[in-house]
JSON list of C-alpha atoms in Angstrom, two decimals:
[
{"chain": "E", "resi": 1, "resn": "TYR", "atom": "CA", "xyz": [-69.38, 33.14, 50.32]},
{"chain": "E", "resi": 2, "resn": "PRO", "atom": "CA", "xyz": [-73.08, 33.53, 51.23]},
{"chain": "E", "resi": 3, "resn": "ASP", "atom": "CA", "xyz": [-72.44, 31.69, 54.52]},
{"chain": "E", "resi": 4, "resn": "GLY", "atom": "CA", "xyz": [-69.48, 33.96, 55.20]},
{"chain": "E", "resi": 5, "resn": "LEU", "atom": "CA", "xyz": [-71.69, 37.00, 54.69]},
{"chain": "E", "resi": 6, "resn": "LYS", "atom": "CA", "xyz": [-74.22, 35.57, 57.16]},
{"chain": "E", "resi": 7, "resn": "LEU", "atom": "CA", "xyz": [-71.50, 34.91, 59.73]},
{"chain": "E", "resi": 8, "resn": "LEU", "atom": "CA", "xyz": [-70.12, 38.41, 59.24]},
{"chain": "E", "resi": 9, "resn": "ALA", "atom": "CA", "xyz": [-73.60, 39.87, 59.85]},
{"chain": "E", "resi": 10, "resn": "LEU", "atom": "CA", "xyz": [-73.61, 38.01, 63.17]},
{"chain": "E", "resi": 11, "resn": "GLU", "atom": "CA", "xyz": [-70.01, 38.92, 64.07]},
{"chain": "E", "resi": 12, "resn": "PRO", "atom": "CA", "xyz": [-69.26, 42.27, 62.39]},
{"chain": "E", "resi": 13, "resn": "ALA", "atom": "CA", "xyz": [-66.33, 43.02, 64.73]},
{"chain": "E", "resi": 14, "resn": "ASP", "atom": "CA", "xyz": [-64.43, 39.84, 63.82]},
{"chain": "E", "resi": 15, "resn": "LYS", "atom": "CA", "xyz": [-61.54, 41.22, 61.72]},
{"chain": "E", "resi": 16, "resn": "SER", "atom": "CA", "xyz": [-60.25, 37.79, 60.75]},
{"chain": "E", "resi": 17, "resn": "LEU", "atom": "CA", "xyz": [-63.69, 36.81, 59.46]},
{"chain": "E", "resi": 18, "resn": "GLN", "atom": "CA", "xyz": [-63.94, 40.15, 57.68]},
{"chain": "E", "resi": 19, "resn": "ARG", "atom": "CA", "xyz": [-60.67, 39.42, 55.81]},
{"chain": "E", "resi": 20, "resn": "SER", "atom": "CA", "xyz": [-61.85, 35.93, 54.92]},
{"chain": "E", "resi": 21, "resn": "VAL", "atom": "CA", "xyz": [-65.15, 37.19, 53.56]},
{"chain": "E", "resi": 22, "resn": "MET", "atom": "CA", "xyz": [-63.30, 39.95, 51.71]},
{"chain": "E", "resi": 23, "resn": "GLY", "atom": "CA", "xyz": [-61.21, 37.28, 49.99]},
{"chain": "E", "resi": 24, "resn": "MET", "atom": "CA", "xyz": [-64.33, 35.28, 49.19]},
{"chain": "E", "resi": 25, "resn": "ALA", "atom": "CA", "xyz": [-66.01, 38.36, 47.75]},
{"chain": "E", "resi": 26, "resn": "PHE", "atom": "CA", "xyz": [-62.97, 39.03, 45.56]},
{"chain": "E", "resi": 27, "resn": "THR", "atom": "CA", "xyz": [-62.85, 35.43, 44.37]},
{"chain": "E", "resi": 28, "resn": "ALA", "atom": "CA", "xyz": [-66.58, 35.49, 43.66]},
{"chain": "E", "resi": 29, "resn": "GLY", "atom": "CA", "xyz": [-66.18, 38.64, 41.59]},
{"chain": "E", "resi": 30, "resn": "ASP", "atom": "CA", "xyz": [-68.17, 40.77, 44.02]},
{"chain": "E", "resi": 31, "resn": "PHE", "atom": "CA", "xyz": [-65.58, 43.53, 43.88]},
{"chain": "E", "resi": 32, "resn": "ALA", "atom": "CA", "xyz": [-67.90, 46.19, 45.28]},
{"chain": "E", "resi": 33, "resn": "ARG", "atom": "CA", "xyz": [-68.43, 44.15, 48.47]},
{"chain": "E", "resi": 34, "resn": "ALA", "atom": "CA", "xyz": [-64.73, 43.29, 48.63]},
{"chain": "E", "resi": 35, "resn": "GLU", "atom": "CA", "xyz": [-63.85, 46.98, 48.41]},
{"chain": "E", "resi": 36, "resn": "GLU", "atom": "CA", "xyz": [-66.43, 47.88, 51.04]},
{"chain": "E", "resi": 37, "resn": "LEU", "atom": "CA", "xyz": [-64.97, 45.31, 53.44]},
{"chain": "E", "resi": 38, "resn": "CYS", "atom": "CA", "xyz": [-61.43, 46.40, 52.63]},
{"chain": "E", "resi": 39, "resn": "ARG", "atom": "CA", "xyz": [-62.22, 50.05, 53.29]},
{"chain": "E", "resi": 40, "resn": "ASP", "atom": "CA", "xyz": [-63.89, 49.07, 56.59]},
{"chain": "E", "resi": 41, "resn": "GLY", "atom": "CA", "xyz": [-60.70, 47.29, 57.55]},
{"chain": "E", "resi": 42, "resn": "LEU", "atom": "CA", "xyz": [-58.60, 50.29, 56.55]},
{"chain": "E", "resi": 43, "resn": "ARG", "atom": "CA", "xyz": [-60.71, 52.61, 58.68]},
{"chain": "E", "resi": 44, "resn": "ALA", "atom": "CA", "xyz": [-59.76, 50.48, 61.68]},
{"chain": "E", "resi": 45, "resn": "SER", "atom": "CA", "xyz": [-56.12, 49.97, 60.57]},
{"chain": "E", "resi": 46, "resn": "PRO", "atom": "CA", "xyz": [-55.11, 52.68, 58.09]},
{"chain": "E", "resi": 47, "resn": "ALA", "atom": "CA", "xyz": [-51.44, 51.66, 58.07]},
{"chain": "E", "resi": 48, "resn": "ASP", "atom": "CA", "xyz": [-52.16, 48.00, 57.21]},
{"chain": "E", "resi": 49, "resn": "VAL", "atom": "CA", "xyz": [-49.97, 47.45, 54.14]},
{"chain": "E", "resi": 50, "resn": "GLY", "atom": "CA", "xyz": [-51.69, 44.18, 53.24]},
{"chain": "E", "resi": 51, "resn": "LEU", "atom": "CA", "xyz": [-55.10, 45.81, 53.17]},
{"chain": "E", "resi": 52, "resn": "ARG", "atom": "CA", "xyz": [-53.79, 48.72, 51.12]},
{"chain": "E", "resi": 53, "resn": "GLN", "atom": "CA", "xyz": [-52.27, 46.33, 48.58]},
{"chain": "E", "resi": 54, "resn": "LEU", "atom": "CA", "xyz": [-55.55, 44.42, 48.48]},
{"chain": "E", "resi": 55, "resn": "LEU", "atom": "CA", "xyz": [-57.44, 47.66, 47.88]},
{"chain": "E", "resi": 56, "resn": "ALA", "atom": "CA", "xyz": [-55.18, 48.32, 44.90]},
{"chain": "E", "resi": 57, "resn": "GLU", "atom": "CA", "xyz": [-55.91, 44.83, 43.54]},
{"chain": "E", "resi": 58, "resn": "ILE", "atom": "CA", "xyz": [-59.63, 45.36, 44.01]},
{"chain": "E", "resi": 59, "resn": "ARG", "atom": "CA", "xyz": [-59.48, 48.72, 42.22]},
{"chain": "E", "resi": 60, "resn": "ARG", "atom": "CA", "xyz": [-57.55, 47.07, 39.38]},
{"chain": "E", "resi": 61, "resn": "ALA", "atom": "CA", "xyz": [-60.11, 44.25, 39.18]},
{"chain": "E", "resi": 62, "resn": "ARG", "atom": "CA", "xyz": [-62.87, 46.82, 38.98]},
{"chain": "E", "resi": 63, "resn": "GLY", "atom": "CA", "xyz": [-61.19, 48.38, 35.96]},
{"chain": "E", "resi": 64, "resn": "ASP", "atom": "CA", "xyz": [-59.86, 51.40, 37.83]},
{"chain": "E", "resi": 65, "resn": "ALA", "atom": "CA", "xyz": [-56.15, 51.26, 36.96]},
{"chain": "E", "resi": 66, "resn": "ALA", "atom": "CA", "xyz": [-55.68, 54.90, 37.99]},
{"chain": "E", "resi": 67, "resn": "GLY", "atom": "CA", "xyz": [-57.20, 54.23, 41.42]},
{"chain": "E", "resi": 68, "resn": "ALA", "atom": "CA", "xyz": [-55.03, 51.16, 41.86]},
{"chain": "E", "resi": 69, "resn": "ALA", "atom": "CA", "xyz": [-51.95, 53.12, 40.78]},
{"chain": "E", "resi": 70, "resn": "ALA", "atom": "CA", "xyz": [-52.69, 55.90, 43.28]},
{"chain": "E", "resi": 71, "resn": "VAL", "atom": "CA", "xyz": [-52.88, 53.41, 46.17]},
{"chain": "E", "resi": 72, "resn": "LEU", "atom": "CA", "xyz": [-49.70, 51.66, 45.05]},
{"chain": "E", "resi": 73, "resn": "ASP", "atom": "CA", "xyz": [-47.84, 54.94, 44.49]},
{"chain": "E", "resi": 74, "resn": "GLU", "atom": "CA", "xyz": [-48.54, 55.88, 48.12]},
{"chain": "E", "resi": 75, "resn": "LEU", "atom": "CA", "xyz": [-47.23, 52.50, 49.27]},
{"chain": "E", "resi": 76, "resn": "ILE", "atom": "CA", "xyz": [-44.01, 52.62, 47.26]},
{"chain": "E", "resi": 77, "resn": "ALA", "atom": "CA", "xyz": [-43.22, 56.24, 48.13]},
{"chain": "E", "resi": 78, "resn": "GLY", "atom": "CA", "xyz": [-41.86, 55.23, 51.54]},
{"chain": "E", "resi": 79, "resn": "PRO", "atom": "CA", "xyz": [-38.26, 54.35, 52.41]},
{"chain": "E", "resi": 80, "resn": "ALA", "atom": "CA", "xyz": [-38.80, 50.56, 52.25]},
{"chain": "E", "resi": 81, "resn": "PRO", "atom": "CA", "xyz": [-41.56, 49.91, 49.72]},
{"chain": "E", "resi": 82, "resn": "PRO", "atom": "CA", "xyz": [-43.19, 46.49, 50.02]},
{"chain": "E", "resi": 83, "resn": "PRO", "atom": "CA", "xyz": [-42.01, 44.20, 47.21]},
{"chain": "E", "resi": 84, "resn": "GLY", "atom": "CA", "xyz": [-45.60, 43.12, 46.50]},
{"chain": "E", "resi": 85, "resn": "ALA", "atom": "CA", "xyz": [-46.59, 46.74, 45.92]},
{"chain": "E", "resi": 86, "resn": "LEU", "atom": "CA", "xyz": [-43.55, 47.29, 43.69]},
{"chain": "E", "resi": 87, "resn": "LEU", "atom": "CA", "xyz": [-44.45, 44.26, 41.61]},
{"chain": "E", "resi": 88, "resn": "ALA", "atom": "CA", "xyz": [-48.12, 45.27, 41.35]},
{"chain": "E", "resi": 89, "resn": "ARG", "atom": "CA", "xyz": [-47.16, 48.81, 40.31]},
{"chain": "E", "resi": 90, "resn": "ALA", "atom": "CA", "xyz": [-44.71, 47.48, 37.74]},
{"chain": "E", "resi": 91, "resn": "LEU", "atom": "CA", "xyz": [-47.47, 45.34, 36.25]},
{"chain": "E", "resi": 92, "resn": "LEU", "atom": "CA", "xyz": [-49.73, 48.38, 36.00]},
{"chain": "E", "resi": 93, "resn": "TYR", "atom": "CA", "xyz": [-46.97, 50.30, 34.23]},
{"chain": "E", "resi": 94, "resn": "GLU", "atom": "CA", "xyz": [-46.49, 47.36, 31.87]},
{"chain": "E", "resi": 95, "resn": "GLU", "atom": "CA", "xyz": [-50.22, 47.11, 31.15]},
{"chain": "E", "resi": 96, "resn": "GLY", "atom": "CA", "xyz": [-50.35, 50.86, 30.62]},
{"chain": "E", "resi": 97, "resn": "GLY", "atom": "CA", "xyz": [-47.65, 50.70, 27.96]},
{"chain": "E", "resi": 98, "resn": "GLU", "atom": "CA", "xyz": [-44.92, 52.27, 30.11]},
{"chain": "E", "resi": 99, "resn": "PRO", "atom": "CA", "xyz": [-42.22, 49.58, 30.21]},
{"chain": "E", "resi": 100, "resn": "ASP", "atom": "CA", "xyz": [-39.43, 52.05, 31.06]},
{"chain": "E", "resi": 101, "resn": "LYS", "atom": "CA", "xyz": [-41.19, 52.81, 34.36]},
{"chain": "E", "resi": 102, "resn": "ALA", "atom": "CA", "xyz": [-41.79, 49.11, 35.08]},
{"chain": "E", "resi": 103, "resn": "ILE", "atom": "CA", "xyz": [-38.16, 48.05, 34.60]},
{"chain": "E", "resi": 104, "resn": "PRO", "atom": "CA", "xyz": [-36.59, 49.68, 37.70]},
{"chain": "E", "resi": 105, "resn": "LEU", "atom": "CA", "xyz": [-39.41, 48.44, 39.92]},
{"chain": "E", "resi": 106, "resn": "LEU", "atom": "CA", "xyz": [-39.02, 44.88, 38.65]},
{"chain": "E", "resi": 107, "resn": "ARG", "atom": "CA", "xyz": [-35.26, 45.10, 39.17]},
{"chain": "E", "resi": 108, "resn": "GLU", "atom": "CA", "xyz": [-35.81, 46.16, 42.76]},
{"chain": "E", "resi": 109, "resn": "VAL", "atom": "CA", "xyz": [-38.21, 43.27, 43.43]},
{"chain": "E", "resi": 110, "resn": "LEU", "atom": "CA", "xyz": [-35.72, 40.89, 41.83]},
{"chain": "E", "resi": 111, "resn": "ALA", "atom": "CA", "xyz": [-32.93, 42.18, 44.08]},
{"chain": "E", "resi": 112, "resn": "ARG", "atom": "CA", "xyz": [-34.90, 42.39, 47.34]},
{"chain": "E", "resi": 113, "resn": "ASP", "atom": "CA", "xyz": [-37.43, 39.57, 47.42]},
{"chain": "E", "resi": 114, "resn": "LYS", "atom": "CA", "xyz": [-36.24, 35.99, 47.00]},
{"chain": "E", "resi": 115, "resn": "THR", "atom": "CA", "xyz": [-39.83, 34.69, 47.06]},
{"chain": "E", "resi": 116, "resn": "ARG", "atom": "CA", "xyz": [-40.71, 36.72, 43.97]},
{"chain": "E", "resi": 117, "resn": "GLN", "atom": "CA", "xyz": [-37.47, 36.40, 42.01]},
{"chain": "E", "resi": 118, "resn": "ARG", "atom": "CA", "xyz": [-38.81, 34.04, 39.36]},
{"chain": "E", "resi": 119, "resn": "THR", "atom": "CA", "xyz": [-42.02, 36.02, 38.87]},
{"chain": "E", "resi": 120, "resn": "ALA", "atom": "CA", "xyz": [-40.23, 39.37, 38.79]},
{"chain": "E", "resi": 121, "resn": "GLY", "atom": "CA", "xyz": [-37.49, 37.99, 36.55]},
{"chain": "E", "resi": 122, "resn": "THR", "atom": "CA", "xyz": [-39.96, 36.58, 34.05]},
{"chain": "E", "resi": 123, "resn": "ARG", "atom": "CA", "xyz": [-41.90, 39.85, 33.94]},
{"chain": "E", "resi": 124, "resn": "LEU", "atom": "CA", "xyz": [-38.64, 41.83, 33.68]},
{"chain": "E", "resi": 125, "resn": "ALA", "atom": "CA", "xyz": [-37.49, 39.71, 30.73]},
{"chain": "E", "resi": 126, "resn": "THR", "atom": "CA", "xyz": [-40.84, 40.29, 29.00]},
{"chain": "E", "resi": 127, "resn": "VAL", "atom": "CA", "xyz": [-40.74, 44.04, 29.62]},
{"chain": "E", "resi": 128, "resn": "LEU", "atom": "CA", "xyz": [-37.11, 44.30, 28.50]},
{"chain": "E", "resi": 129, "resn": "GLU", "atom": "CA", "xyz": [-38.01, 42.48, 25.28]},
{"chain": "E", "resi": 130, "resn": "ARG", "atom": "CA", "xyz": [-40.89, 44.89, 24.66]},
{"chain": "E", "resi": 131, "resn": "ALA", "atom": "CA", "xyz": [-38.61, 47.84, 25.44]},
{"chain": "E", "resi": 132, "resn": "GLY", "atom": "CA", "xyz": [-36.23, 46.76, 22.68]},
{"chain": "E", "resi": 133, "resn": "LYS", "atom": "CA", "xyz": [-33.55, 45.20, 24.90]},
{"chain": "E", "resi": 134, "resn": "PRO", "atom": "CA", "xyz": [-33.52, 41.56, 23.72]},
{"chain": "E", "resi": 135, "resn": "ASP", "atom": "CA", "xyz": [-29.97, 40.73, 24.88]},
{"chain": "E", "resi": 136, "resn": "GLU", "atom": "CA", "xyz": [-30.67, 41.88, 28.40]},
{"chain": "E", "resi": 137, "resn": "ALA", "atom": "CA", "xyz": [-34.02, 40.05, 28.35]},
{"chain": "E", "resi": 138, "resn": "LYS", "atom": "CA", "xyz": [-32.25, 36.81, 27.39]},
{"chain": "E", "resi": 139, "resn": "ALA", "atom": "CA", "xyz": [-29.73, 37.24, 30.22]},
{"chain": "E", "resi": 140, "resn": "VAL", "atom": "CA", "xyz": [-32.49, 37.83, 32.78]},
{"chain": "E", "resi": 141, "resn": "MET", "atom": "CA", "xyz": [-34.43, 34.82, 31.50]},
{"chain": "E", "resi": 142, "resn": "ALA", "atom": "CA", "xyz": [-31.32, 32.65, 31.72]},
{"chain": "E", "resi": 143, "resn": "GLU", "atom": "CA", "xyz": [-30.97, 33.64, 35.38]},
{"chain": "E", "resi": 144, "resn": "VAL", "atom": "CA", "xyz": [-34.65, 32.87, 35.99]},
{"chain": "E", "resi": 145, "resn": "ARG", "atom": "CA", "xyz": [-34.15, 29.40, 34.51]},
{"chain": "E", "resi": 146, "resn": "ARG", "atom": "CA", "xyz": [-31.07, 28.89, 36.68]},
{"chain": "E", "resi": 147, "resn": "LEU", "atom": "CA", "xyz": [-33.06, 29.84, 39.78]},
{"chain": "E", "resi": 148, "resn": "GLN", "atom": "CA", "xyz": [-35.80, 27.45, 38.74]},
{"chain": "E", "resi": 149, "resn": "ASP", "atom": "CA", "xyz": [-33.29, 24.62, 38.26]},
{"chain": "E", "resi": 150, "resn": "VAL", "atom": "CA", "xyz": [-31.75, 25.26, 41.68]},
{"chain": "E", "resi": 151, "resn": "GLU", "atom": "CA", "xyz": [-35.21, 25.14, 43.26]},
{"chain": "E", "resi": 152, "resn": "VAL", "atom": "CA", "xyz": [-36.22, 21.96, 41.43]},
{"chain": "E", "resi": 153, "resn": "TYR", "atom": "CA", "xyz": [-32.97, 20.17, 42.26]},
{"chain": "E", "resi": 154, "resn": "GLY", "atom": "CA", "xyz": [-33.13, 21.38, 45.85]},
{"chain": "E", "resi": 155, "resn": "GLU", "atom": "CA", "xyz": [-36.56, 19.82, 46.26]},
{"chain": "E", "resi": 156, "resn": "ALA", "atom": "CA", "xyz": [-35.43, 16.65, 44.50]},
{"chain": "E", "resi": 157, "resn": "ILE", "atom": "CA", "xyz": [-32.48, 16.26, 46.87]},
{"chain": "E", "resi": 158, "resn": "LYS", "atom": "CA", "xyz": [-34.85, 16.43, 49.82]},
{"chain": "E", "resi": 159, "resn": "THR", "atom": "CA", "xyz": [-36.79, 13.46, 48.47]},
{"chain": "E", "resi": 160, "resn": "GLN", "atom": "CA", "xyz": [-33.72, 11.58, 47.19]},
{"chain": "E", "resi": 161, "resn": "PRO", "atom": "CA", "xyz": [-30.91, 12.44, 49.64]},
{"chain": "E", "resi": 162, "resn": "THR", "atom": "CA", "xyz": [-28.75, 9.47, 48.59]},
{"chain": "E", "resi": 163, "resn": "ASN", "atom": "CA", "xyz": [-28.87, 10.17, 44.84]},
{"chain": "E", "resi": 164, "resn": "ARG", "atom": "CA", "xyz": [-25.23, 11.10, 44.21]},
{"chain": "E", "resi": 165, "resn": "ALA", "atom": "CA", "xyz": [-25.79, 11.91, 40.53]},
{"chain": "E", "resi": 166, "resn": "MET", "atom": "CA", "xyz": [-28.34, 14.54, 41.50]},
{"chain": "E", "resi": 167, "resn": "HIS", "atom": "CA", "xyz": [-25.93, 16.03, 44.04]},
{"chain": "E", "resi": 168, "resn": "VAL", "atom": "CA", "xyz": [-23.33, 16.34, 41.25]},
{"chain": "E", "resi": 169, "resn": "GLN", "atom": "CA", "xyz": [-25.88, 18.07, 38.96]},
{"chain": "E", "resi": 170, "resn": "VAL", "atom": "CA", "xyz": [-26.76, 20.56, 41.70]},
{"chain": "E", "resi": 171, "resn": "ALA", "atom": "CA", "xyz": [-23.10, 21.27, 42.35]},
{"chain": "E", "resi": 172, "resn": "GLU", "atom": "CA", "xyz": [-22.52, 21.88, 38.63]}
]
């Protein structure tokens, strides 16, 4: 991180380096510097969804849930909200004790983003349980486990393509 800061001082216009150092600052817990770098990036590219989501994460890490929520609310207000922003906002609702607001966002992530299905499904099951809907939570968790099994067996087949027993298990 200190070397990244030195490089950035030498090459302040290097946006790729700026993002790398921003990530290093976040990882190092230097949230003030991470936010400063993020806001610099947003001044140059105000529509950058990734930077806006990162700003929300930085605000959350700094203990400013309301600031994080405001950034995420802007992101999810559009016609095609980014699944990462939906998930992050749902987590803030969950942490804030508002499970009923988290549930529809988690459902949308589950339906729209295959890469986040297990994460969103697990969170949804937890929130449903807390919201007093244990049967629905169990059904969601069963689907998450099924998805996990499909993924595990899919990877296993790649490494053991001639294992007929495994092919039968996947088919079942």
